[in-house]
mmCIF file of C-alpha atoms in Angstrom:
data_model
loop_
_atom_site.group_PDB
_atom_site.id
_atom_site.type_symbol
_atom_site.label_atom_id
_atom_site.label_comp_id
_atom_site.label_asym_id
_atom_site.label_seq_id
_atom_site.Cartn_x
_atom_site.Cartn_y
_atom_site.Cartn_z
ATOM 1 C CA UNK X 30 1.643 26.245 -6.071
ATOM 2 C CA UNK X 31 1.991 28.440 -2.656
ATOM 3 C CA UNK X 32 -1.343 26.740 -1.666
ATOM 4 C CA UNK X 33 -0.339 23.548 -2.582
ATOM 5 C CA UNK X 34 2.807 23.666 -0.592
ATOM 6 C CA UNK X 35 1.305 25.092 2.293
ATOM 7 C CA UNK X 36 -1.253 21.892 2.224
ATOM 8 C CA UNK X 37 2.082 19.434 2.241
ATOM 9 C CA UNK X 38 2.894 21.242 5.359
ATOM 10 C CA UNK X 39 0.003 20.859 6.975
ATOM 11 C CA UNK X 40 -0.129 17.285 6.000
ATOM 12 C CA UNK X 41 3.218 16.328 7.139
ATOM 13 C CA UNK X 42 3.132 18.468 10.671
ATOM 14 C CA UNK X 43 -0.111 16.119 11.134
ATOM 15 C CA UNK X 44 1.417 12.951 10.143
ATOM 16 C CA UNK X 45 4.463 13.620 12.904
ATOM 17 C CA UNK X 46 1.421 14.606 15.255
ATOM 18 C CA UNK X 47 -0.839 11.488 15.424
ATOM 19 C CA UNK X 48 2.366 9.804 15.956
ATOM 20 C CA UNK X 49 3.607 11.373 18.285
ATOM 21 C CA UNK X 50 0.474 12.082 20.613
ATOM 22 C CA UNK X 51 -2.416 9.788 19.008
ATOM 23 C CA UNK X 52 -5.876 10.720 17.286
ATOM 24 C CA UNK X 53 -7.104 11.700 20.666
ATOM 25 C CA UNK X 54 -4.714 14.538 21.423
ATOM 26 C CA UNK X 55 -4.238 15.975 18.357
ATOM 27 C CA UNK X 56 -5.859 19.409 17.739
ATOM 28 C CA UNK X 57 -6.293 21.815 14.980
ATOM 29 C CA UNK X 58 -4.398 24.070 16.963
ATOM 30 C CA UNK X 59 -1.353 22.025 17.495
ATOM 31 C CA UNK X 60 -0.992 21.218 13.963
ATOM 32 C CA UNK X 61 -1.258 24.893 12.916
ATOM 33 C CA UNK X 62 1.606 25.670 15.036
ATOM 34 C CA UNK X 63 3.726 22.903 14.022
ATOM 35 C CA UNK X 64 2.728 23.760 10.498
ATOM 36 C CA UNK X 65 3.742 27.395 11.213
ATOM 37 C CA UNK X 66 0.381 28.658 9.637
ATOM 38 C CA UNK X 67 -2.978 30.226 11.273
ATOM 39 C CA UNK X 68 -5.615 27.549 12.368
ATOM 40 C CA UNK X 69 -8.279 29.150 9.887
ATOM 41 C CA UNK X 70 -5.546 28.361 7.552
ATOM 42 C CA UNK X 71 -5.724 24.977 8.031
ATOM 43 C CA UNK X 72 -10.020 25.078 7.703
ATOM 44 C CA UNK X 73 -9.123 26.491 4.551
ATOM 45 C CA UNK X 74 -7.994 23.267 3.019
ATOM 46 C CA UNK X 75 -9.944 20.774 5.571
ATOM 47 C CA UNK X 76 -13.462 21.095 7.082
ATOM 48 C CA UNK X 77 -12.760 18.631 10.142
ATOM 49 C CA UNK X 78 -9.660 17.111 11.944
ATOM 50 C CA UNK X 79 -10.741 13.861 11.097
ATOM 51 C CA UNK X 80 -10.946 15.244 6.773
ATOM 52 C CA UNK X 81 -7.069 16.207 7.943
ATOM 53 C CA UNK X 82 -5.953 12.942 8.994
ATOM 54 C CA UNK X 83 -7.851 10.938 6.781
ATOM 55 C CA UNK X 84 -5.951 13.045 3.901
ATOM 56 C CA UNK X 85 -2.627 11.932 5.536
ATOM 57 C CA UNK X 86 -3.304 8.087 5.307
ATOM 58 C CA UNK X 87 -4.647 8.945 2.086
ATOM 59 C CA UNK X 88 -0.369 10.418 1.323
ATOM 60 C CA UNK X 89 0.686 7.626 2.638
ATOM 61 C CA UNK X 90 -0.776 5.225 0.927
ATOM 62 C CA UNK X 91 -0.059 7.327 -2.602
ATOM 63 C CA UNK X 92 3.807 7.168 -1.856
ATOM 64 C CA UNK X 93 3.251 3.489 -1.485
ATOM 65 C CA UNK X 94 1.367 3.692 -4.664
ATOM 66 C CA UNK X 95 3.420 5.272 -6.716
ATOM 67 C CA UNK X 96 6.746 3.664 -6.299
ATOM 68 C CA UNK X 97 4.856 0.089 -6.835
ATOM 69 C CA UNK X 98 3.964 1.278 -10.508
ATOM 70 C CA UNK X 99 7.533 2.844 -10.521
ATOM 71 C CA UNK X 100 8.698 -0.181 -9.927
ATOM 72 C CA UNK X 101 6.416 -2.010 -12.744
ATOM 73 C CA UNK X 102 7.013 0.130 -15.006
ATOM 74 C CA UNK X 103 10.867 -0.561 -14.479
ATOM 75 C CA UNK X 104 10.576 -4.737 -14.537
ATOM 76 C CA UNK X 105 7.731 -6.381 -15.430
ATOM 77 C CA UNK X 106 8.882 -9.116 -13.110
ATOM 78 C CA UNK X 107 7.732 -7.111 -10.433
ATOM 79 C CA UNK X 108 4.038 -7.764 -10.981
ATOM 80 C CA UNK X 109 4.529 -11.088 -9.763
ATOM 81 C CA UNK X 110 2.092 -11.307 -6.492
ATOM 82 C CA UNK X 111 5.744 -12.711 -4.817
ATOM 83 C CA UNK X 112 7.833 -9.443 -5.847
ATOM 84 C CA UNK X 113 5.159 -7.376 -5.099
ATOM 85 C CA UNK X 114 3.935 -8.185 -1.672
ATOM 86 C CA UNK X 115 7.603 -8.364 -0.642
ATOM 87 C CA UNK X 116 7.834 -5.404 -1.977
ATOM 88 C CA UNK X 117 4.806 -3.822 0.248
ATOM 89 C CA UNK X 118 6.132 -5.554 3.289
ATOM 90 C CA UNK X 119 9.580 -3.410 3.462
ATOM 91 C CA UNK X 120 7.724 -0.672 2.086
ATOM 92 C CA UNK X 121 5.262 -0.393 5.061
ATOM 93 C CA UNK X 122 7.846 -0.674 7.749
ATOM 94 C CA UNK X 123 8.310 2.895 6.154
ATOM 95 C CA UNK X 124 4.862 4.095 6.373
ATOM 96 C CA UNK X 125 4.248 3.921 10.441
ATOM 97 C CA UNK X 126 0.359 5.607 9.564
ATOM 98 C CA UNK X 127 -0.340 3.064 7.499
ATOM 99 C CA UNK X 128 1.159 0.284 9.677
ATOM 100 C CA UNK X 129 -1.009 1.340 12.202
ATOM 101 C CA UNK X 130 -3.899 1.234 10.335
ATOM 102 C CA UNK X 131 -2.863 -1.961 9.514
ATOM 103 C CA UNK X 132 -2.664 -3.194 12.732
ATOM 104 C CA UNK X 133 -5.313 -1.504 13.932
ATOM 105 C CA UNK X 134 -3.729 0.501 16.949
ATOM 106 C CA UNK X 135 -6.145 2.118 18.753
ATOM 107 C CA UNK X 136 -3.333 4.114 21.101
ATOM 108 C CA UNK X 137 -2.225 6.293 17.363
ATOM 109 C CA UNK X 138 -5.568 6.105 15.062
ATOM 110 C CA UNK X 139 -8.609 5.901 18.062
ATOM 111 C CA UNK X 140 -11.320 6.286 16.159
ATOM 112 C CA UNK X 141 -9.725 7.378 12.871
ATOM 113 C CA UNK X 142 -9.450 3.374 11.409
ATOM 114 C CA UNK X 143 -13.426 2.678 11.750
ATOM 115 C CA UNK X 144 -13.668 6.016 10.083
ATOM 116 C CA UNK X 145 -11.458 4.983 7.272
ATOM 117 C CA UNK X 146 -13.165 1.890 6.318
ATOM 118 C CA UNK X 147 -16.816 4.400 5.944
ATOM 119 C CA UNK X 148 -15.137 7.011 4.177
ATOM 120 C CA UNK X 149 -13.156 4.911 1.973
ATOM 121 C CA UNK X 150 -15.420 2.323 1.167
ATOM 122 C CA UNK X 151 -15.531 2.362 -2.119
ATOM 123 C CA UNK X 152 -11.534 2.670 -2.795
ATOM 124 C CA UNK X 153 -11.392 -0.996 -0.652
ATOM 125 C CA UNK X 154 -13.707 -2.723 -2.790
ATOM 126 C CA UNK X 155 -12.198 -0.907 -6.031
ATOM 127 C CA UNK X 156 -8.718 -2.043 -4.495
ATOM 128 C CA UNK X 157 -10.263 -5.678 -3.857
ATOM 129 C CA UNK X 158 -11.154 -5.702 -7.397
ATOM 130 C CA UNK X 159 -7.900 -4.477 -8.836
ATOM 131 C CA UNK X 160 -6.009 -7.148 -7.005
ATOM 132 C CA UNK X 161 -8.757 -9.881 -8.593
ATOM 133 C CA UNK X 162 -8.208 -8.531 -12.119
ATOM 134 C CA UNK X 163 -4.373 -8.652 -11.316
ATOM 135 C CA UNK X 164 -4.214 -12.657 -10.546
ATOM 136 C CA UNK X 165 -6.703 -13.097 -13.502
ATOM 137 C CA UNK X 166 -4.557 -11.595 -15.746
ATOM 138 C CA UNK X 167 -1.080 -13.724 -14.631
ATOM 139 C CA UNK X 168 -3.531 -16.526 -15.028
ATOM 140 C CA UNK X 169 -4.037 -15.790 -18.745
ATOM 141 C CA UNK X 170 -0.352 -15.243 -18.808
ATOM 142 C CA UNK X 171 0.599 -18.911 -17.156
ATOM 143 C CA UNK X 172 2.226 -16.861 -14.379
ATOM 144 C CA UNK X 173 -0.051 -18.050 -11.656
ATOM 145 C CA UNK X 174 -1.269 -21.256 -10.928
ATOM 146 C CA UNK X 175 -5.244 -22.296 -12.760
ATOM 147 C CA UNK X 176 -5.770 -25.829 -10.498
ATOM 148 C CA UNK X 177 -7.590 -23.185 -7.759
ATOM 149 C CA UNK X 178 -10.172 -20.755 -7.950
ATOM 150 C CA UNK X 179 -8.778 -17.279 -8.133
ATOM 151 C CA UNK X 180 -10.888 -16.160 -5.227
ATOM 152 C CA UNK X 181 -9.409 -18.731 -3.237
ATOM 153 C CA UNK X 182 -6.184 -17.634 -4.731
ATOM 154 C CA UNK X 183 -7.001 -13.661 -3.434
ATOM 155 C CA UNK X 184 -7.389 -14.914 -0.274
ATOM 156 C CA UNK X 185 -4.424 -17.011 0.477
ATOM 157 C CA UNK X 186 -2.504 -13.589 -0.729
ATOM 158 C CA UNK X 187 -4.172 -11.746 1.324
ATOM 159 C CA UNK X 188 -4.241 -13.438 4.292
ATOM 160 C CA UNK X 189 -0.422 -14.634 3.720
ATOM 161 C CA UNK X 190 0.713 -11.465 3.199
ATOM 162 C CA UNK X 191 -1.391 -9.880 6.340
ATOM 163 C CA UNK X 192 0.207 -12.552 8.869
ATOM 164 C CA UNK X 193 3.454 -11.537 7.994
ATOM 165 C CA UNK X 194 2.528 -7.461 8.114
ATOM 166 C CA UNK X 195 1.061 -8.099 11.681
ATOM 167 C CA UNK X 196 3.711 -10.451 12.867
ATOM 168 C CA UNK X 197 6.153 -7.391 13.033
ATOM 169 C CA UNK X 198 4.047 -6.446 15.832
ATOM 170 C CA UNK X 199 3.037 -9.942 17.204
ATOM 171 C CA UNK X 200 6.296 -12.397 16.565
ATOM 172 C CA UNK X 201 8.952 -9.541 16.156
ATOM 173 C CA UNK X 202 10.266 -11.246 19.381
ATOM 174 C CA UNK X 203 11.117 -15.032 17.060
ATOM 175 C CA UNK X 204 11.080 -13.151 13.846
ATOM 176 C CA UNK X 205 14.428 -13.799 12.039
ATOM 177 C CA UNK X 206 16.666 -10.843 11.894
ATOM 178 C CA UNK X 207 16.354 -8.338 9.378
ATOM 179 C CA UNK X 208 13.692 -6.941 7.199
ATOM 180 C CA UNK X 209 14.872 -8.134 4.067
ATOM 181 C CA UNK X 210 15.013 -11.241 4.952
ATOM 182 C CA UNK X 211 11.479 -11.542 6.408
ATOM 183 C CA UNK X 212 10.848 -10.181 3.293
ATOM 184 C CA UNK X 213 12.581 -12.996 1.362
ATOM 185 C CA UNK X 214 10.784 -15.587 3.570
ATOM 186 C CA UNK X 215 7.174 -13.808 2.508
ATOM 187 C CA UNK X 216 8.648 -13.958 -1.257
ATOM 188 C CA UNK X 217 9.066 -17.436 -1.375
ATOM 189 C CA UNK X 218 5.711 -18.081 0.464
ATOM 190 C CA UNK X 219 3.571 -16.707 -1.790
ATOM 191 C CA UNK X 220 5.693 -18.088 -5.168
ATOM 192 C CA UNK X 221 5.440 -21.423 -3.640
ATOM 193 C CA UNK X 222 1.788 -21.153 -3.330
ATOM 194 C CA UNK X 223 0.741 -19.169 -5.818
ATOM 195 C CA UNK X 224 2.900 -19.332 -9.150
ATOM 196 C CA UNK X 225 3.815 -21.369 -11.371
ATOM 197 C CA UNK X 226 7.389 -23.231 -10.971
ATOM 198 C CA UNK X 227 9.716 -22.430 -13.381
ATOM 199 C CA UNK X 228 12.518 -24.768 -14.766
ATOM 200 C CA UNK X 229 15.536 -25.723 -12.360
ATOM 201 C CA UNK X 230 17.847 -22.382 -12.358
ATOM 202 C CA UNK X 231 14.551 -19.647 -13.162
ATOM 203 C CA UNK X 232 15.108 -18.504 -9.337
ATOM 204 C CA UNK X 233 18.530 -17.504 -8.739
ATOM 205 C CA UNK X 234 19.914 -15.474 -5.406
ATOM 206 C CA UNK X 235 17.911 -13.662 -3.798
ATOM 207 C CA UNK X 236 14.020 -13.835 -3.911
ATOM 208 C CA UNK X 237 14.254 -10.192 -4.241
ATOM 209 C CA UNK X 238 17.136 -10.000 -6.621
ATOM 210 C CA UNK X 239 16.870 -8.749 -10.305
ATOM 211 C CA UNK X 240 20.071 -9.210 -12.145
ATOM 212 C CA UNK X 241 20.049 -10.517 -15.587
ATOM 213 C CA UNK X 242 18.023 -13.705 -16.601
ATOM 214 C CA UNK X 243 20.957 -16.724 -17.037
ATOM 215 C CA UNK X 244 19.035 -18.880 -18.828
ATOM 216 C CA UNK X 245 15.881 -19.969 -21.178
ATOM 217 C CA UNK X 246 13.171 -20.145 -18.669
ATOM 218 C CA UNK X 247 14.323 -16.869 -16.656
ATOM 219 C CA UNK X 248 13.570 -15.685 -20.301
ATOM 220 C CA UNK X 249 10.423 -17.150 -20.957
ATOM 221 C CA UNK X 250 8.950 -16.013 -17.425
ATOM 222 C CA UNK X 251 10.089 -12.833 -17.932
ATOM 223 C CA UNK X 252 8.414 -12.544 -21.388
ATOM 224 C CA UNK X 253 5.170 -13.538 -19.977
ATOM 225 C CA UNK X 254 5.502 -11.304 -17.132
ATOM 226 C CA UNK X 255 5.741 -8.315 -19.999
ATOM 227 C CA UNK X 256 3.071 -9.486 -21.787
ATOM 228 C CA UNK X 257 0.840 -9.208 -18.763
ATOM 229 C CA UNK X 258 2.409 -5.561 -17.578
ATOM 230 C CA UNK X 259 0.853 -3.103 -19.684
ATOM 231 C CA UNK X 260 -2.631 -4.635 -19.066
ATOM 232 C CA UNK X 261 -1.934 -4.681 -15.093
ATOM 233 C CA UNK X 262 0.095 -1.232 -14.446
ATOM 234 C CA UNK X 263 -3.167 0.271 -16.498
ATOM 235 C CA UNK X 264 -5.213 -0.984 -13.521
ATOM 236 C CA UNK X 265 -2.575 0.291 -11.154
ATOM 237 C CA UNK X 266 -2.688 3.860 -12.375
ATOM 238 C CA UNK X 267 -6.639 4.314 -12.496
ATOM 239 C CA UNK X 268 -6.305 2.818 -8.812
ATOM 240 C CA UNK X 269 -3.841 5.376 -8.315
ATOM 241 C CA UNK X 270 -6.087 8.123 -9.735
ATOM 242 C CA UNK X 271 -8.999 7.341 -7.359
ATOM 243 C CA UNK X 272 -6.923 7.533 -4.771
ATOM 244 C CA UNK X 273 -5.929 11.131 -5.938
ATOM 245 C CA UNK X 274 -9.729 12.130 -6.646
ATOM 246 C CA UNK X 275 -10.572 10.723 -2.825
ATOM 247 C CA UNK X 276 -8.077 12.805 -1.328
ATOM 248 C CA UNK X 277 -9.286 15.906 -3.443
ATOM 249 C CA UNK X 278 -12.678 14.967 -1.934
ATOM 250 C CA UNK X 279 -11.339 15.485 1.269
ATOM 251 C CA UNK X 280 -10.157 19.200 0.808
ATOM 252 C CA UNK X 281 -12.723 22.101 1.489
ATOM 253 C CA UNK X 282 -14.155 23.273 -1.744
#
């Protein structure tokens, strides 16, 4: 447990540091000392700087992780591609690491980005493939649209849902105010292109709302949508565990 802790330490004291100064000034020793530990210490749980930092995206992008399948596991409604990219979209604004990475700015990450798509190769295309079997299975379940491919369907999420994470840097000067509702805007993007329509009244409020269902087809789409969960958070949490098993694969054996 001691060791453990001490690694969350020395996680977190690098997080604050490659915000604060960038990839490029960030040294072992500067991290030890925020970390209050030795710098062998640190070598003890990472071989390289760059092992270090790619370990706190890695944290990052768990948190994110986990509360998603939290949230699935709490309302099946939330596996809808709508609820869930919304979802992501407030959730990064919490996560500056991975916002950089997902904006690709050089002045925090250098270097670090192009190192992260090498080293975790295999977790993107395993991620790519999770999202595939995701829409395939809301297919199955009438909760997305069938008159497209689902490639073509992957994309459009994708590429919807990455114009409105990089318009926070971009368009933040004409965005509409507030997060949640950028977030609402992004909701009803994706629902309109992607899912199927459900009867007059299925949608009330808020697109991010979750009160009670008021009437049959709130019902019926939230039946399908708990069909489909079980089948979909499964393919969440073994995403979830190779996440876990690349960060082990950082640490120093």
């Amino acid at each position: 447990m001691e060791r453990a802790q001490r690694a969350d330490r020395i996680l977190d004291a690098a997080g604050e540091l490659l915000l604060a100064w960038g990839y490029r000034r960030v040294t072992i020793d500067e991290i030890a000392r925020r970390a209050n530990v030795g710098k062998g210490t640190v070598y003890l749980h990472w071989k390289t700087k760059d092992s270090l930092l790619l370990a706190v995206m890695l944290k990052a992008q768990s948190r994110m992780q986990h509360r998603q399948l939290e949230r699935m596991r709490a309302d099946p409604l939330e596996i809808l591609p709508s609820r869930m990219m919304s979802r992501l979209f407030l959730e990064f604004q919490a996560e500056p690491v991975l916002r950089a990475a997902y904006t690709d700015d050089a002045d925090i990450l250098g270097r670090l980005n192009e190192t992260a798509k090498q080293e975790f190769a295999e977790l993107i295309v395993a991620g790519d493939r999770n999202l595939r079997h995701h829409l395939e299975v809301l297919r199955e379940h009438g909760l997305v649209r069938r008159d497209t491919d689902v490639q073509h369907q992957q994309y459009a999420l994708l590429a919807t849902s990455s114009g409105f994470f990089t318009s926070e840097a971009l368009l933040i000067d004409r965005a509409p105010d507030g997060l949640e509702v950028r977030a609402g805007i992004l909701a009803h993007t994706i629902r309109s292109a992607l899912e199927v329509p459900a009867d007059a009244g299925a949608h009330t409020g808020s697109d991010l709302g979750c009160g009670a269902d008021p009437d049959p087809a709130s019902a019926r789409l939230r039946a399908a949508a708990t069909a489909a969960a079980p089948e979909i958070i499964a393919r969440y949490e073994c995403f979830t565990e190779l996440c876990a098993q690349e960060m082990r694969r950082q640490i120093r054996d």
